[in-house]
Amino acid sequence: MAEDTPQRIERSVLIASTSGLHARPAALFSQAAAEQSVEVMIARPGGDPVPARSILMLLTLGADQGDEVILSADGEGAAEAVATLAALLEKNLDEEG
């Protein structure tokens, strides 16, 4: 039986929140990232990935509404974690109750 090798999951997402990935959306996103079973990284295309669970690092991305970001994670649970966080970014978190 072959050993399972960790699979890298990557997904490109457009930021939907009116204020981009700043303020409230960044706080909600980093909190959700911290709850995932694997560490998820986030990057601007061509940029260095930063931990999605770090609100300070999220703010350094300078991602605004309509900007593309790339989520990535490795290992068991990576697909679910990336899908969960991508769904958050695809919502306008400024309007979430």
PDB file of C-alpha atoms in Angstrom, residues 43-49 70:
ATOM      1  CA  ALA A  43      -1.227  35.667  -0.775  1.00  0.00           C
ATOM      2  CA  ARG A  44      -1.715  38.224  -3.498  1.00  0.00           C
ATOM      3  CA  PRO A  45      -0.762  36.810  -6.929  1.00  0.00           C
ATOM      4  CA  GLY A  46       3.025  36.901  -7.155  1.00  0.00           C
ATOM      5  CA  GLY A  47       3.357  37.833  -3.478  1.00  0.00           C
ATOM      6  CA  ASP A  48       4.633  35.956  -0.466  1.00  0.00           C
ATOM      7  CA  PRO A  49       2.024  33.925   1.418  1.00  0.00           C
ATOM      8  CA  ILE A  70      -4.760  32.822  -3.343  1.00  0.00           C
TER       9      ILE A  70
END
